[in-house]
PDB file of C-alpha atoms and ligand atoms in Angstrom:
ATOM      1  CA  MET A 409     -52.921 -28.572  59.766  1.00 96.00           C
ATOM      2  CA  LYS A 410     -51.927 -27.076  57.027  1.00 98.00           C
ATOM      3  CA  ILE A 411     -53.654 -27.253  52.860  1.00 98.00           C
ATOM      4  CA  ILE A 412     -50.675 -27.986  50.600  1.00 98.00           C
ATOM      5  CA  CYS A 413     -52.224 -26.822  46.788  1.00 98.00           C
ATOM      6  CA  ILE A 414     -50.826 -28.424  43.085  1.00 97.00           C
ATOM      7  CA  GLY A 415     -51.745 -26.299  40.600  1.00 94.00           C
ATOM      8  CA  ARG A 416     -51.660 -27.367  36.862  1.00 92.00           C
ATOM      9  CA  ASN A 417     -51.822 -31.228  37.623  1.00 95.00           C
ATOM     10  CA  TYR A 418     -54.107 -31.545  34.261  1.00 94.00           C
ATOM     11  CA  ALA A 419     -53.083 -31.097  31.352  1.00 90.00           C
ATOM     12  CA  ASP A 420     -56.508 -28.919  29.664  1.00 89.00           C
ATOM     13  CA  HIS A 421     -56.322 -26.861  32.242  1.00 87.00           C
ATOM     14  CA  ALA A 422     -53.065 -25.641  31.938  1.00 83.00           C
ATOM     15  CA  LYS A 423     -53.919 -24.901  28.420  1.00 86.00           C
ATOM     16  CA  GLU A 424     -57.199 -23.406  29.130  1.00 88.00           C
ATOM     17  CA  LEU A 425     -55.375 -20.585  30.997  1.00 87.00           C
ATOM     18  CA  ASN A 426     -52.762 -20.558  28.760  1.00 85.00           C
ATOM     19  CA  ASP A 427     -50.498 -22.158  31.289  1.00 86.00           C
ATOM     20  CA  GLU A 428     -47.451 -24.323  30.434  1.00 84.00           C
ATOM     21  CA  VAL A 429     -47.481 -27.545  31.402  1.00 83.00           C
ATOM     22  CA  PRO A 430     -45.412 -27.626  34.359  1.00 85.00           C
ATOM     23  CA  GLU A 431     -42.260 -30.121  34.690  1.00 91.00           C
ATOM     24  CA  GLU A 432     -42.579 -30.739  38.469  1.00 94.00           C
ATOM     25  CA  PRO A 433     -45.565 -30.352  40.788  1.00 95.00           C
ATOM     26  CA  VAL A 434     -46.358 -26.540  41.082  1.00 95.00           C
ATOM     27  CA  VAL A 435     -46.944 -25.896  44.960  1.00 97.00           C
ATOM     28  CA  PHE A 436     -48.974 -22.944  46.981  1.00 98.00           C
ATOM     29  CA  MET A 437     -50.487 -22.977  50.450  1.00 98.00           C
ATOM     30  CA  LYS A 438     -53.601 -22.128  51.865  1.00 98.00           C
ATOM     31  CA  PRO A 439     -53.990 -21.320  55.774  1.00 98.00           C
ATOM     32  CA  ASP A 440     -56.625 -23.171  57.831  1.00 98.00           C
ATOM     33  CA  SER A 441     -58.709 -20.428  58.144  1.00 98.00           C
ATOM     34  CA  ALA A 442     -59.319 -20.994  54.782  1.00 98.00           C
ATOM     35  CA  ILE A 443     -61.394 -23.931  55.249  1.00 98.00           C
ATOM     36  CA  LEU A 444     -65.240 -23.790  53.746  1.00 98.00           C
ATOM     37  CA  ARG A 445     -67.228 -27.033  55.691  1.00 98.00           C
ATOM     38  CA  LYS A 446     -70.182 -28.457  56.108  1.00 93.00           C
ATOM     39  CA  ASN A 447     -71.895 -27.156  52.479  1.00 97.00           C
ATOM     40  CA  ASN A 448     -71.872 -23.828  54.229  1.00 98.00           C
ATOM     41  CA  PRO A 449     -72.102 -20.960  51.890  1.00 98.00           C
ATOM     42  CA  PHE A 450     -69.725 -19.336  49.429  1.00 98.00           C
ATOM     43  CA  TYR A 451     -69.831 -15.326  50.317  1.00 98.00           C
ATOM     44  CA  ILE A 452     -68.368 -14.055  47.210  1.00 98.00           C
ATOM     45  CA  PRO A 453     -65.593 -11.564  48.582  1.00 98.00           C
ATOM     46  CA  SER A 454     -65.590  -8.367  47.753  1.00 98.00           C
ATOM     47  CA  PHE A 455     -61.473  -7.728  46.621  1.00 98.00           C
ATOM     48  CA  ALA A 456     -61.661  -9.011  42.952  1.00 98.00           C
ATOM     49  CA  LYS A 457     -63.845  -9.105  40.612  1.00 98.00           C
ATOM     50  CA  GLU A 458     -63.654 -13.037  39.691  1.00 98.00           C
ATOM     51  CA  PHE A 459     -63.682 -15.274  41.898  1.00 98.00           C
ATOM     52  CA  HIS A 460     -63.724 -19.155  39.557  1.00 98.00           C
ATOM     53  CA  HIS A 461     -64.733 -22.243  41.363  1.00 98.00           C
ATOM     54  CA  GLU A 462     -61.489 -25.076  40.672  1.00 98.00           C
ATOM     55  CA  VAL A 463     -63.399 -28.361  41.989  1.00 98.00           C
ATOM     56  CA  GLU A 464     -60.108 -30.979  43.311  1.00 98.00           C
ATOM     57  CA  LEU A 465     -59.791 -34.472  44.529  1.00 98.00           C
ATOM     58  CA  VAL A 466     -58.552 -33.995  48.381  1.00 98.00           C
ATOM     59  CA  VAL A 467     -56.658 -36.336  50.223  1.00 98.00           C
ATOM     60  CA  ARG A 468     -56.439 -36.406  53.902  1.00 98.00           C
ATOM     61  CA  ILE A 469     -52.967 -37.185  55.221  1.00 98.00           C
ATOM     62  CA  ASN A 470     -53.324 -39.983  58.209  1.00 98.00           C
ATOM     63  CA  ARG A 471     -49.652 -40.207  59.571  1.00 98.00           C
ATOM     64  CA  ILE A 472     -46.868 -38.435  59.819  1.00 98.00           C
ATOM     65  CA  GLY A 473     -44.577 -38.389  57.150  1.00 98.00           C
ATOM     66  CA  LYS A 474     -41.401 -36.242  55.334  1.00 98.00           C
ATOM     67  CA  ASN A 475     -38.943 -37.521  52.823  1.00 98.00           C
ATOM     68  CA  ILE A 476     -41.911 -40.546  51.554  1.00 98.00           C
ATOM     69  CA  ALA A 477     -40.761 -42.064  48.795  1.00 98.00           C
ATOM     70  CA  PRO A 478     -43.570 -42.525  46.171  1.00 97.00           C
ATOM     71  CA  LYS A 479     -44.326 -46.493  46.466  1.00 97.00           C
ATOM     72  CA  PHE A 480     -45.310 -45.718  50.155  1.00 98.00           C
ATOM     73  CA  ALA A 481     -46.927 -43.139  49.559  1.00 98.00           C
ATOM     74  CA  ASN A 482     -50.169 -44.797  49.479  1.00 97.00           C
ATOM     75  CA  ARG A 483     -49.433 -45.157  53.263  1.00 98.00           C
ATOM     76  CA  TYR A 484     -49.936 -41.711  54.259  1.00 98.00           C
ATOM     77  CA  PHE A 485     -53.964 -41.757  53.581  1.00 98.00           C
ATOM     78  CA  ASP A 486     -56.623 -43.121  54.085  1.00 96.00           C
ATOM     79  CA  GLU A 487     -59.652 -40.833  53.051  1.00 98.00           C
ATOM     80  CA  ILE A 488     -60.321 -38.542  50.701  1.00 98.00           C
ATOM     81  CA  GLY A 489     -62.539 -35.559  50.356  1.00 98.00           C
ATOM     82  CA  LEU A 490     -63.672 -33.338  47.563  1.00 98.00           C
ATOM     83  CA  GLY A 491     -63.224 -29.983  47.231  1.00 98.00           C
ATOM     84  CA  VAL A 492     -63.282 -26.499  45.390  1.00 98.00           C
ATOM     85  CA  ASP A 493     -60.695 -24.555  45.451  1.00 98.00           C
ATOM     86  CA  PHE A 494     -61.765 -20.956  44.852  1.00 98.00           C
ATOM     87  CA  THR A 495     -59.493 -18.581  43.169  1.00 98.00           C
ATOM     88  CA  ALA A 496     -59.519 -15.024  42.579  1.00 98.00           C
ATOM     89  CA  ARG A 497     -58.579 -15.235  38.932  1.00 98.00           C
ATOM     90  CA  ASP A 498     -58.517 -11.621  38.077  1.00 98.00           C
ATOM     91  CA  LEU A 499     -56.678 -11.212  41.054  1.00 98.00           C
ATOM     92  CA  GLN A 500     -54.142 -14.011  40.533  1.00 97.00           C
ATOM     93  CA  ASN A 501     -53.420 -13.060  36.790  1.00 97.00           C
ATOM     94  CA  GLU A 502     -52.021  -9.585  37.976  1.00 97.00           C
ATOM     95  CA  LEU A 503     -49.987 -11.326  40.793  1.00 97.00           C
ATOM     96  CA  LYS A 504     -48.282 -13.500  37.791  1.00 95.00           C
ATOM     97  CA  ALA A 505     -47.599 -10.518  36.169  1.00 97.00           C
ATOM     98  CA  LYS A 506     -45.468  -9.359  38.387  1.00 98.00           C
ATOM     99  CA  GLY A 507     -43.814 -12.750  39.286  1.00 97.00           C
ATOM    100  CA  LEU A 508     -45.330 -11.642  42.809  1.00 97.00           C
ATOM    101  CA  PRO A 509     -46.914 -14.631  45.177  1.00 97.00           C
ATOM    102  CA  TRP A 510     -50.403 -15.856  45.517  1.00 96.00           C
ATOM    103  CA  GLU A 511     -51.845 -16.066  48.974  1.00 97.00           C
ATOM    104  CA  LYS A 512     -54.036 -13.061  48.353  1.00 98.00           C
ATOM    105  CA  CYS A 513     -55.851 -14.936  45.196  1.00 98.00           C
ATOM    106  CA  LYS A 514     -55.957 -18.668  46.962  1.00 98.00           C
ATOM    107  CA  ALA A 515     -55.615 -18.711  50.288  1.00 98.00           C
ATOM    108  CA  PHE A 516     -58.718 -15.660  51.349  1.00 98.00           C
ATOM    109  CA  ASP A 517     -61.196 -16.898  53.962  1.00 98.00           C
ATOM    110  CA  GLY A 518     -63.526 -19.887  52.191  1.00 98.00           C
ATOM    111  CA  SER A 519     -61.168 -20.678  49.149  1.00 98.00           C
ATOM    112  CA  ALA A 520     -60.562 -24.018  50.627  1.00 98.00           C
ATOM    113  CA  VAL A 521     -64.314 -25.944  50.398  1.00 98.00           C
ATOM    114  CA  ILE A 522     -64.336 -29.164  51.808  1.00 98.00           C
ATOM    115  CA  SER A 523     -66.622 -31.919  52.007  1.00 98.00           C
ATOM    116  CA  ASP A 524     -66.310 -34.736  54.815  1.00 97.00           C
ATOM    117  CA  PHE A 525     -64.304 -37.762  54.030  1.00 98.00           C
ATOM    118  CA  VAL A 526     -64.960 -41.122  52.642  1.00 98.00           C
ATOM    119  CA  LYS A 527     -62.434 -44.343  53.228  1.00 98.00           C
ATOM    120  CA  LYS A 528     -60.048 -44.616  49.838  1.00 96.00           C
ATOM    121  CA  ASP A 529     -61.168 -48.257  49.543  1.00 95.00           C
ATOM    122  CA  SER A 530     -64.451 -47.581  49.394  1.00 95.00           C
ATOM    123  CA  LEU A 531     -63.899 -45.592  46.337  1.00 95.00           C
ATOM    124  CA  GLY A 532     -61.797 -47.940  44.076  1.00 92.00           C
ATOM    125  CA  ASP A 533     -58.840 -47.540  42.491  1.00 95.00           C
ATOM    126  CA  VAL A 534     -57.454 -43.867  43.495  1.00 95.00           C
ATOM    127  CA  ASN A 535     -55.634 -43.740  40.212  1.00 95.00           C
ATOM    128  CA  ASN A 536     -59.204 -44.246  38.390  1.00 97.00           C
ATOM    129  CA  LEU A 537     -61.560 -42.277  40.169  1.00 97.00           C
ATOM    130  CA  ASP A 538     -64.325 -40.175  37.688  1.00 98.00           C
ATOM    131  CA  PHE A 539     -65.663 -36.453  39.758  1.00 98.00           C
ATOM    132  CA  HIS A 540     -67.548 -33.479  38.586  1.00 98.00           C
ATOM    133  CA  LEU A 541     -68.576 -30.328  39.406  1.00 98.00           C
ATOM    134  CA  ASN A 542     -72.543 -29.332  38.446  1.00 98.00           C
ATOM    135  CA  VAL A 543     -73.117 -25.624  38.450  1.00 98.00           C
ATOM    136  CA  ASN A 544     -77.121 -24.874  39.079  1.00 98.00           C
ATOM    137  CA  GLY A 545     -77.585 -28.673  38.084  1.00 98.00           C
ATOM    138  CA  GLU A 546     -75.567 -28.938  34.664  1.00 98.00           C
ATOM    139  CA  ILE A 547     -72.356 -30.500  34.151  1.00 98.00           C
ATOM    140  CA  ARG A 548     -69.747 -27.485  34.283  1.00 97.00           C
ATOM    141  CA  GLN A 549     -65.942 -29.716  35.008  1.00 98.00           C
ATOM    142  CA  LYS A 550     -65.550 -33.178  34.693  1.00 97.00           C
ATOM    143  CA  GLY A 551     -62.233 -35.589  35.730  1.00 96.00           C
ATOM    144  CA  ASN A 552     -60.822 -38.561  36.615  1.00 97.00           C
ATOM    145  CA  THR A 553     -58.053 -38.726  38.522  1.00 96.00           C
ATOM    146  CA  SER A 554     -56.118 -40.928  35.685  1.00 96.00           C
ATOM    147  CA  GLN A 555     -55.550 -37.333  33.840  1.00 95.00           C
ATOM    148  CA  MET A 556     -53.395 -35.620  36.625  1.00 96.00           C
ATOM    149  CA  ILE A 557     -49.829 -35.468  35.155  1.00 96.00           C
ATOM    150  CA  PHE A 558     -48.470 -36.268  38.679  1.00 97.00           C
ATOM    151  CA  SER A 559     -50.681 -38.887  40.555  1.00 97.00           C
ATOM    152  CA  ILE A 560     -51.903 -38.644  43.696  1.00 97.00           C
ATOM    153  CA  ASP A 561     -49.025 -40.485  44.977  1.00 97.00           C
ATOM    154  CA  ASP A 562     -46.211 -38.767  43.331  1.00 97.00           C
ATOM    155  CA  ILE A 563     -47.337 -35.466  44.611  1.00 98.00           C
ATOM    156  CA  VAL A 564     -47.539 -37.233  48.381  1.00 98.00           C
ATOM    157  CA  ALA A 565     -44.062 -37.669  47.819  1.00 98.00           C
ATOM    158  CA  TYR A 566     -43.186 -34.469  45.739  1.00 98.00           C
ATOM    159  CA  VAL A 567     -44.617 -31.891  48.510  1.00 98.00           C
ATOM    160  CA  SER A 568     -42.592 -33.734  51.798  1.00 98.00           C
ATOM    161  CA  LYS A 569     -39.610 -33.337  50.201  1.00 98.00           C
ATOM    162  CA  PHE A 570     -39.822 -29.702  51.755  1.00 98.00           C
ATOM    163  CA  PHE A 571     -42.563 -29.766  54.569  1.00 98.00           C
ATOM    164  CA  THR A 572     -43.468 -32.710  56.744  1.00 98.00           C
ATOM    165  CA  LEU A 573     -46.601 -34.119  56.646  1.00 98.00           C
ATOM    166  CA  LYS A 574     -48.943 -34.348  59.680  1.00 98.00           C
ATOM    167  CA  ILE A 575     -51.928 -36.274  60.066  1.00 98.00           C
ATOM    168  CA  GLY A 576     -55.150 -34.257  59.219  1.00 98.00           C
ATOM    169  CA  ASP A 577     -52.973 -32.199  56.529  1.00 98.00           C
ATOM    170  CA  LEU A 578     -55.027 -31.190  53.072  1.00 98.00           C
ATOM    171  CA  ILE A 579     -54.032 -32.047  49.924  1.00 98.00           C
ATOM    172  CA  TYR A 580     -55.818 -30.454  46.659  1.00 98.00           C
ATOM    173  CA  SER A 581     -54.620 -32.496  43.788  1.00 98.00           C
ATOM    174  CA  GLY A 582     -55.250 -29.827  41.097  1.00 97.00           C
ATOM    175  CA  THR A 583     -58.248 -29.114  38.493  1.00 97.00           C
ATOM    176  CA  PRO A 584     -59.258 -30.507  35.261  1.00 96.00           C
ATOM    177  CA  ALA A 585     -60.703 -27.580  32.567  1.00 95.00           C
ATOM    178  CA  GLY A 586     -63.645 -25.695  32.846  1.00 96.00           C
ATOM    179  CA  VAL A 587     -63.353 -23.002  35.557  1.00 97.00           C
ATOM    180  CA  ALA A 588     -64.964 -20.372  35.042  1.00 97.00           C
ATOM    181  CA  LYS A 589     -66.599 -17.461  37.450  1.00 98.00           C
ATOM    182  CA  VAL A 590     -68.767 -17.882  40.005  1.00 98.00           C
ATOM    183  CA  ASN A 591     -72.437 -15.773  40.626  1.00 98.00           C
ATOM    184  CA  MET A 592     -74.907 -14.980  43.216  1.00 98.00           C
ATOM    185  CA  GLU A 593     -76.947 -17.608  44.008  1.00 98.00           C
ATOM    186  CA  GLU A 594     -75.471 -20.380  42.112  1.00 98.00           C
ATOM    187  CA  ARG A 595     -75.230 -24.046  43.492  1.00 98.00           C
ATOM    188  CA  LEU A 596     -72.611 -25.981  43.647  1.00 98.00           C
ATOM    189  CA  GLU A 597     -72.825 -29.631  43.776  1.00 98.00           C
ATOM    190  CA  GLY A 598     -69.408 -32.212  43.639  1.00 98.00           C
ATOM    191  CA  TYR A 599     -69.413 -35.954  42.992  1.00 98.00           C
ATOM    192  CA  ILE A 600     -66.944 -38.438  43.095  1.00 98.00           C
ATOM    193  CA  GLY A 601     -68.829 -41.022  40.746  1.00 97.00           C
ATOM    194  CA  GLU A 602     -72.113 -41.125  41.949  1.00 96.00           C
ATOM    195  CA  ARG A 603     -71.080 -39.917  45.270  1.00 97.00           C
ATOM    196  CA  LYS A 604     -72.314 -36.530  46.074  1.00 98.00           C
ATOM    197  CA  MET A 605     -69.544 -35.157  48.320  1.00 98.00           C
ATOM    198  CA  PHE A 606     -70.829 -31.801  48.266  1.00 98.00           C
ATOM    199  CA  ASP A 607     -74.191 -29.176  48.232  1.00 98.00           C
ATOM    200  CA  PHE A 608     -74.128 -25.665  48.468  1.00 98.00           C
ATOM    201  CA  MET A 609     -74.877 -22.255  47.409  1.00 98.00           C
ATOM    202  CA  VAL A 610     -72.945 -19.122  46.344  1.00 98.00           C
ATOM    203  CA  LYS A 611     -74.079 -15.923  47.694  1.00 98.00           C
TER     204      LYS A 611
HETATM  205 MG1  LIG B2168     -56.392 -25.711  42.313  1.00 57.38          MG
END
């Protein structure tokens, strides 16, 4: 399986990082070794100084697809989870400045936290889902999928122009504003609406 991620999909987050709001989705990938499941702790790696949380809605692909039309994109996923796209921000800034690829700052082990998945029909309108991240019990990031620059259907269609989507592939759909450095012994809890999706410690 593969993990496809969309960057800068919320205008308020693009702004907080002084990035341009993109005209086309910003796409990058993580390998399956990046996955961190089952509320296991995130161990802060030693290769950078500043690891940021980015809470994101994640869709799981359930059919093979290529060149999917946006109006049919909703047939290619039926489960949704909540994840964290951990990012070594200081390293990312260096790589961005040099025009180098992002893998080292985005695709390292443990960088793709993922919750269990729930049926999308149990959540209501996918294009109007509230989600948030608490750090030590306080709300740190909060978004609604209606604020996305590119909707989930648009993203599925767009990425399928480049990559054949396969069953089990995950798409991280971008993060709202409020990203910040994590510190040891912090507790991260993610919610879609009122439903708790993940709860893990930073070590
Ligand atoms: Mg992200």
